[in-house]
Short mmCIF file of C-alpha atoms in Angstrom, two decimals:
data_model
loop_
_atom_site.label_atom_id
_atom_site.label_comp_id
_atom_site.label_asym_id
_atom_site.label_seq_id
_atom_site.Cartn_x
_atom_site.Cartn_y
_atom_site.Cartn_z
CA UNK T 1 40.73 79.21 -34.82
CA UNK T 2 39.76 77.40 -38.01
CA UNK T 3 38.01 80.60 -39.16
CA UNK T 4 41.18 82.69 -39.08
CA UNK T 5 42.13 83.58 -42.64
CA UNK T 6 45.82 84.20 -42.03
CA UNK T 7 46.25 80.65 -40.68
CA UNK T 8 44.58 78.91 -43.63
CA UNK T 9 46.71 77.15 -46.26
CA UNK T 10 46.41 78.60 -49.74
CA UNK T 11 43.96 75.97 -51.00
CA UNK T 12 41.65 76.52 -48.06
CA UNK T 13 41.97 80.29 -48.41
CA UNK T 14 40.83 79.95 -52.04
CA UNK T 15 37.77 78.02 -50.91
CA UNK T 16 36.98 80.57 -48.24
CA UNK T 17 37.28 83.40 -50.74
CA UNK T 18 34.83 81.72 -53.08
CA UNK T 19 32.25 81.17 -50.37
CA UNK T 20 29.08 82.77 -51.73
CA UNK T 21 28.59 84.79 -48.55
CA UNK T 22 31.97 86.54 -48.98
CA UNK T 23 31.88 87.14 -52.74
CA UNK T 24 29.75 90.01 -54.02
CA UNK T 25 28.67 91.14 -57.47
CA UNK T 26 30.68 93.92 -59.07
CA UNK T 27 27.86 96.45 -58.53
CA UNK T 28 28.26 95.89 -54.80
CA UNK T 29 32.02 96.44 -54.93
CA UNK T 30 32.46 99.41 -57.30
CA UNK T 31 36.13 100.33 -57.74
CA UNK T 32 37.49 103.49 -56.17
CA UNK T 33 38.50 106.36 -58.39
CA UNK T 34 42.14 107.34 -58.60
CA UNK T 35 43.12 109.88 -56.01
CA UNK T 36 42.24 112.87 -58.19
CA UNK T 37 40.57 114.15 -55.07
CA UNK T 38 42.74 113.40 -52.07
CA UNK T 39 42.16 113.91 -48.39
CA UNK T 40 43.58 117.07 -46.81
CA UNK T 41 46.96 116.73 -45.11
CA UNK T 42 47.29 118.83 -41.94
CA UNK T 43 50.75 119.77 -40.71
CA UNK T 44 50.40 120.11 -36.95
CA UNK T 45 53.69 121.99 -36.64
CA UNK T 46 52.04 125.10 -38.14
CA UNK T 47 50.42 127.80 -36.03
CA UNK T 48 47.55 126.80 -33.73
CA UNK T 49 45.14 129.05 -35.64
CA UNK T 50 46.05 127.45 -38.96
CA UNK T 51 45.80 123.92 -37.61
CA UNK T 52 42.42 124.29 -35.93
CA UNK T 53 40.93 126.00 -38.97
CA UNK T 54 42.30 123.26 -41.24
CA UNK T 55 40.81 120.55 -39.00
CA UNK T 56 37.37 122.16 -39.07
CA UNK T 57 37.46 122.73 -42.84
CA UNK T 58 38.62 119.19 -43.55
CA UNK T 59 36.09 117.74 -41.17
CA UNK T 60 33.17 119.62 -42.68
CA UNK T 61 34.15 118.79 -46.26
CA UNK T 62 35.37 115.18 -45.94
CA UNK T 63 34.92 113.92 -42.39
CA UNK T 64 38.45 112.55 -42.89
CA UNK T 65 41.95 114.00 -43.04
CA UNK T 66 45.59 113.05 -42.54
CA UNK T 67 47.87 114.55 -39.90
CA UNK T 68 51.66 114.84 -40.06
CA UNK T 69 54.18 116.33 -37.64
CA UNK T 70 51.80 115.17 -34.93
CA UNK T 71 54.36 114.43 -32.24
CA UNK T 72 54.17 110.62 -32.20
CA UNK T 73 57.72 109.42 -32.90
CA UNK T 74 58.24 107.44 -36.08
CA UNK T 75 59.83 104.57 -34.15
CA UNK T 76 56.70 104.23 -31.99
CA UNK T 77 54.52 103.81 -35.07
CA UNK T 78 57.04 101.49 -36.72
CA UNK T 79 57.34 99.33 -33.60
CA UNK T 80 53.55 99.12 -33.35
CA UNK T 81 53.14 97.83 -36.89
CA UNK T 82 56.08 95.46 -36.59
CA UNK T 83 54.98 93.85 -33.32
CA UNK T 84 51.41 93.44 -34.62
CA UNK T 85 52.70 91.73 -37.76
CA UNK T 86 54.87 89.51 -35.54
CA UNK T 87 51.74 88.53 -33.60
CA UNK T 88 49.91 87.41 -36.73
CA UNK T 89 52.98 85.43 -37.82
CA UNK T 90 52.92 83.36 -34.63
CA UNK T 91 51.79 79.74 -35.00
CA UNK T 92 48.15 79.05 -34.18
CA UNK T 93 48.95 77.26 -30.94
CA UNK T 94 50.72 80.34 -29.59
CA UNK T 95 47.64 82.56 -29.80
CA UNK T 96 44.69 80.16 -29.62
CA UNK T 97 43.94 81.36 -26.07
CA UNK T 98 43.08 84.80 -27.51
CA UNK T 99 40.48 83.50 -29.99
CA UNK T 100 36.82 84.17 -29.25
CA UNK T 101 33.61 84.73 -31.17
CA UNK T 102 32.06 86.49 -28.17
CA UNK T 103 31.67 90.12 -29.27
CA UNK T 104 31.38 91.22 -25.63
CA UNK T 105 34.88 90.02 -24.82
CA UNK T 106 37.09 93.14 -24.91
CA UNK T 107 40.40 91.44 -25.75
CA UNK T 108 40.39 88.74 -28.41
CA UNK T 109 41.23 87.70 -31.96
CA UNK T 110 38.50 86.91 -34.45
CA UNK T 111 37.74 86.90 -38.15
CA UNK T 112 35.32 89.08 -40.12
CA UNK T 113 33.51 92.13 -38.78
CA UNK T 114 31.83 92.89 -35.47
CA UNK T 115 28.81 94.41 -37.23
CA UNK T 116 25.71 92.36 -37.97
CA UNK T 117 25.96 91.93 -41.74
CA UNK T 118 23.15 89.48 -42.35
CA UNK T 119 25.55 86.60 -42.97
CA UNK T 120 27.93 88.40 -45.32
CA UNK T 121 31.59 87.60 -44.64
CA UNK T 122 34.58 89.90 -44.96
CA UNK T 123 38.27 89.28 -45.54
CA UNK T 124 39.76 90.40 -42.24
CA UNK T 125 41.34 88.94 -39.14
CA UNK T 126 41.41 91.22 -36.12
CA UNK T 127 43.22 91.48 -32.80
CA UNK T 128 41.09 93.69 -30.57
CA UNK T 129 42.55 95.22 -27.41
CA UNK T 130 40.86 97.50 -24.87
CA UNK T 131 42.75 99.87 -22.63
CA UNK T 132 41.33 102.15 -19.89
CA UNK T 133 41.69 105.78 -20.91
CA UNK T 134 43.52 106.56 -17.64
CA UNK T 135 46.00 103.70 -18.07
CA UNK T 136 49.44 105.37 -18.00
CA UNK T 137 52.54 104.06 -19.75
CA UNK T 138 54.65 101.91 -17.47
CA UNK T 139 51.90 101.30 -14.91
CA UNK T 140 51.92 97.59 -15.65
CA UNK T 141 50.71 95.26 -18.34
CA UNK T 142 47.27 93.85 -18.97
CA UNK T 143 46.94 90.18 -18.07
CA UNK T 144 44.36 89.60 -20.77
CA UNK T 145 46.52 91.02 -23.57
CA UNK T 146 48.73 88.65 -25.59
CA UNK T 147 51.89 87.63 -23.77
CA UNK T 148 53.78 87.00 -27.00
CA UNK T 149 55.61 88.58 -28.72
CA UNK T 150 57.28 89.55 -25.46
CA UNK T 151 57.52 93.25 -26.29
CA UNK T 152 53.93 93.58 -27.49
CA UNK T 153 52.42 94.88 -24.25
CA UNK T 154 54.96 97.64 -23.76
CA UNK T 155 54.77 98.74 -27.39
CA UNK T 156 50.96 98.81 -27.32
CA UNK T 157 50.85 100.75 -24.04
CA UNK T 158 53.13 103.48 -25.36
CA UNK T 159 51.41 103.73 -28.74
CA UNK T 160 47.94 103.86 -27.14
CA UNK T 161 48.85 106.60 -24.65
CA UNK T 162 50.38 108.81 -27.34
CA UNK T 163 47.60 108.21 -29.87
CA UNK T 164 44.85 108.95 -27.35
CA UNK T 165 46.65 112.14 -26.36
CA UNK T 166 46.75 113.21 -30.00
CA UNK T 167 43.07 112.42 -30.46
CA UNK T 168 42.07 114.52 -27.45
CA UNK T 169 44.22 117.41 -28.70
CA UNK T 170 42.53 117.23 -32.12
CA UNK T 171 39.15 117.47 -30.40
CA UNK T 172 40.30 120.52 -28.44
CA UNK T 173 41.52 122.20 -31.62
CA UNK T 174 38.31 121.37 -33.43
CA UNK T 175 36.10 122.90 -30.77
CA UNK T 176 38.34 125.96 -30.43
CA UNK T 177 37.79 126.51 -34.17
CA UNK T 178 34.01 126.40 -33.59
CA UNK T 179 34.18 128.81 -30.66
CA UNK T 180 33.27 126.14 -28.09
CA UNK T 181 35.16 125.71 -24.82
CA UNK T 182 38.06 123.37 -25.64
CA UNK T 183 37.61 121.21 -22.53
CA UNK T 184 34.13 120.11 -23.68
CA UNK T 185 35.45 116.63 -24.44
CA UNK T 186 37.07 116.07 -21.07
CA UNK T 187 35.15 113.71 -18.82
CA UNK T 188 32.84 110.80 -19.60
CA UNK T 189 32.43 111.70 -23.26
CA UNK T 190 36.04 110.66 -23.96
CA UNK T 191 36.77 108.55 -20.86
CA UNK T 192 35.65 105.15 -22.12
CA UNK T 193 38.13 102.41 -22.96
CA UNK T 194 40.50 103.17 -25.79
CA UNK T 195 39.84 100.32 -28.22
CA UNK T 196 42.46 99.18 -30.71
CA UNK T 197 41.54 97.09 -33.73
CA UNK T 198 44.66 95.58 -35.23
CA UNK T 199 43.24 94.60 -38.61
CA UNK T 200 45.10 92.07 -40.73
CA UNK T 201 44.03 91.49 -44.33
CA UNK T 202 45.80 88.49 -45.92
CA UNK T 203 46.20 88.31 -49.71
CA UNK T 204 42.80 87.57 -51.21
CA UNK T 205 42.21 85.38 -54.29
CA UNK T 206 39.20 87.44 -55.41
CA UNK T 207 39.86 91.08 -54.46
CA UNK T 208 37.53 92.44 -57.13
CA UNK T 209 34.60 90.72 -55.41
CA UNK T 210 35.68 90.50 -51.77
CA UNK T 211 35.90 93.35 -49.27
CA UNK T 212 38.03 93.52 -46.15
CA UNK T 213 35.35 95.57 -44.37
CA UNK T 214 31.92 96.69 -45.60
CA UNK T 215 30.94 100.34 -46.04
CA UNK T 216 30.35 101.61 -42.52
CA UNK T 217 30.67 104.59 -40.19
CA UNK T 218 32.49 104.44 -36.88
CA UNK T 219 30.23 104.50 -33.84
CA UNK T 220 32.70 106.17 -31.49
CA UNK T 221 33.87 109.77 -31.05
CA UNK T 222 37.02 110.02 -33.16
CA UNK T 223 39.27 107.43 -34.84
CA UNK T 224 42.98 107.55 -35.62
CA UNK T 225 44.31 105.02 -38.13
CA UNK T 226 47.89 103.85 -38.58
CA UNK T 227 47.51 102.31 -42.01
CA UNK T 228 50.99 101.04 -42.83
CA UNK T 229 52.46 101.03 -46.32
CA UNK T 230 49.80 99.08 -48.24
CA UNK T 231 46.72 100.78 -49.73
CA UNK T 232 43.30 99.45 -48.72
CA UNK T 233 41.16 102.30 -47.33
CA UNK T 234 38.47 103.98 -49.46
CA UNK T 235 36.36 106.94 -48.32
CA UNK T 236 32.96 107.98 -49.69
CA UNK T 237 33.02 111.46 -51.23
CA UNK T 238 30.37 113.02 -53.48
CA UNK T 239 28.94 109.71 -54.64
CA UNK T 240 32.24 107.96 -55.32
CA UNK T 241 34.87 106.03 -53.44
CA UNK T 242 38.23 107.77 -53.26
CA UNK T 243 41.47 105.99 -52.46
CA UNK T 244 43.45 106.93 -49.38
CA UNK T 245 47.02 106.24 -50.40
CA UNK T 246 49.43 105.58 -47.50
CA UNK T 247 51.70 108.46 -46.53
CA UNK T 248 54.84 107.80 -44.46
CA UNK T 249 54.57 109.20 -40.95
CA UNK T 250 50.91 110.19 -41.32
CA UNK T 251 47.84 109.12 -39.36
CA UNK T 252 44.37 109.07 -40.89
CA UNK T 253 41.72 110.75 -38.72
CA UNK T 254 37.95 110.49 -39.05
CA UNK T 255 34.96 111.63 -37.04
CA UNK T 256 32.71 109.08 -35.38
CA UNK T 257 28.96 109.16 -35.08
CA UNK T 258 28.99 110.59 -31.54
CA UNK T 259 30.70 113.71 -32.86
CA UNK T 260 27.93 114.06 -35.44
CA UNK T 261 25.34 113.85 -32.68
CA UNK T 262 27.09 116.31 -30.35
CA UNK T 263 27.37 118.92 -33.13
CA UNK T 264 23.73 118.33 -34.16
CA UNK T 265 24.81 117.27 -37.66
CA UNK T 266 27.25 120.12 -38.34
CA UNK T 267 30.01 117.53 -38.59
CA UNK T 268 29.34 114.21 -40.27
CA UNK T 269 30.55 110.68 -39.78
CA UNK T 270 31.35 109.47 -43.29
CA UNK T 271 31.25 106.00 -44.78
CA UNK T 272 34.45 104.14 -45.52
CA UNK T 273 35.40 100.61 -46.52
CA UNK T 274 38.45 98.38 -46.93
CA UNK T 275 39.38 96.67 -50.19
CA UNK T 276 41.68 93.68 -50.53
CA UNK T 277 44.76 92.76 -52.58
CA UNK T 278 45.61 89.54 -54.37
CA UNK T 279 49.33 89.84 -53.66
CA UNK T 280 49.92 91.94 -50.54
CA UNK T 281 48.97 91.43 -46.92
CA UNK T 282 47.98 94.59 -45.08
CA UNK T 283 48.08 95.38 -41.37
CA UNK T 284 46.49 98.56 -40.01
CA UNK T 285 45.80 99.77 -36.46
CA UNK T 286 42.61 101.72 -35.72
CA UNK T 287 42.45 103.55 -32.38
CA UNK T 288 38.93 104.40 -31.22
CA UNK T 289 38.31 107.05 -28.56
CA UNK T 290 35.02 106.19 -26.86
CA UNK T 291 32.57 107.63 -24.36
CA UNK T 292 31.83 105.63 -21.23
CA UNK T 293 28.84 103.25 -21.63
CA UNK T 294 26.66 105.34 -19.27
CA UNK T 295 27.54 108.68 -20.89
CA UNK T 296 24.48 110.49 -22.26
CA UNK T 297 25.17 111.67 -25.80
CA UNK T 298 22.99 114.29 -27.44
CA UNK T 299 23.21 117.60 -29.29
CA UNK T 300 25.15 120.17 -27.30
CA UNK T 301 23.26 123.36 -26.44
CA UNK T 302 25.94 125.35 -28.29
CA UNK T 303 24.61 123.89 -31.56
CA UNK T 304 20.93 124.52 -30.89
CA UNK T 305 18.82 127.58 -31.63
CA UNK T 306 15.27 128.50 -32.53
CA UNK T 307 15.85 127.60 -36.16
CA UNK T 308 18.12 124.66 -35.26
CA UNK T 309 16.17 122.23 -33.11
CA UNK T 310 17.75 118.95 -31.97
CA UNK T 311 18.09 116.51 -34.84
CA UNK T 312 19.07 113.59 -32.61
CA UNK T 313 17.85 112.05 -29.40
CA UNK T 314 19.94 112.01 -26.25
CA UNK T 315 20.70 108.39 -25.32
CA UNK T 316 23.26 106.36 -23.42
CA UNK T 317 26.30 105.47 -25.47
CA UNK T 318 26.00 101.85 -24.38
CA UNK T 319 22.44 101.71 -25.75
CA UNK T 320 23.56 103.26 -29.03
CA UNK T 321 26.33 100.66 -29.45
CA UNK T 322 23.90 97.86 -28.73
CA UNK T 323 21.15 99.06 -31.08
CA UNK T 324 23.14 100.42 -33.99
CA UNK T 325 25.12 97.35 -35.00
CA UNK T 326 24.02 96.61 -38.55
CA UNK T 327 25.58 97.42 -41.91
CA UNK T 328 24.06 96.45 -45.24
CA UNK T 329 26.04 96.12 -48.43
CA UNK T 330 24.43 98.01 -51.29
CA UNK T 331 25.27 99.55 -54.63
CA UNK T 332 24.66 103.12 -53.52
CA UNK T 333 26.85 105.19 -51.26
CA UNK T 334 25.39 106.91 -48.24
CA UNK T 335 28.00 109.60 -47.85
CA UNK T 336 26.98 110.30 -44.29
CA UNK T 337 25.23 108.33 -41.62
CA UNK T 338 21.47 108.17 -41.38
CA UNK T 339 21.45 108.70 -37.65
CA UNK T 340 18.15 110.59 -37.58
CA UNK T 341 16.23 107.59 -38.88
CA UNK T 342 18.28 105.14 -36.85
CA UNK T 343 17.55 106.99 -33.64
CA UNK T 344 13.81 106.90 -34.30
CA UNK T 345 14.05 103.12 -33.95
CA UNK T 346 15.86 103.25 -30.61
#
């Protein structure tokens, strides 16, 4: 638990921030541009044709978008953020049983990033929770989830069920827009555990040189982010980082690398990062919809033709997660993943 940033006194936090493995030169942490270019906002209360076209357009241009009027009640999102903040405010002794540095443990708290970063450190504490995709609300709590705050399990169950439902509906709409059968993503390809990363970024003494998370692409199928009221997310777009300013009631959606593979590169998984603040703590909840470990992921036949051969190998999702686990901090921005080269090494 001594590695947890949010539990460190201010003097120790200063020392941690100045650790040479967590402080980077300015060329490695270029500032984001003001939101001159902003992510598309999709109002899901509009007609189905409009919504699915907007999702496809936003996905092809940015790989990211925001959704509003999505059907998840405001109080559910508010309760989720509040109970997660309450968890991080608990004294160390009340949550020490959840701490683990074992990346294979599905439910735990830890500090930094789960990627192999070559020793680089990042300014984040994380509560990670895994939930079976078929786990219905009210069916019972998970013994290996935190037992305090008392309402946490019920709040997380309800939020997870609704968020996964929204993610699956977005996938249906996306594939309808591309003329593919909308039930393509039912089954093993979306039936893995729903993984929640409750990311907590305490105030950082050196935000201009310290990142909350490195530039990376999500390895799953689709991600939905509840980002709270504090800015911290940047997205790569045309060689620059653009800020994603919080919007009340909105969820941020981005495509994972498995969606890039399935569409044979038509859709891209785009790099993003998290910056820190010297004055404000930030809590955000990322919901990852995952394939099952044994699910074979490869380009779908609907995206192949004589002049469009497969650009990616078909491999087990579990093997992909195990092999592709490295991010490297650099001065350049790779706007999209380099999955073709990565897969050659697998």
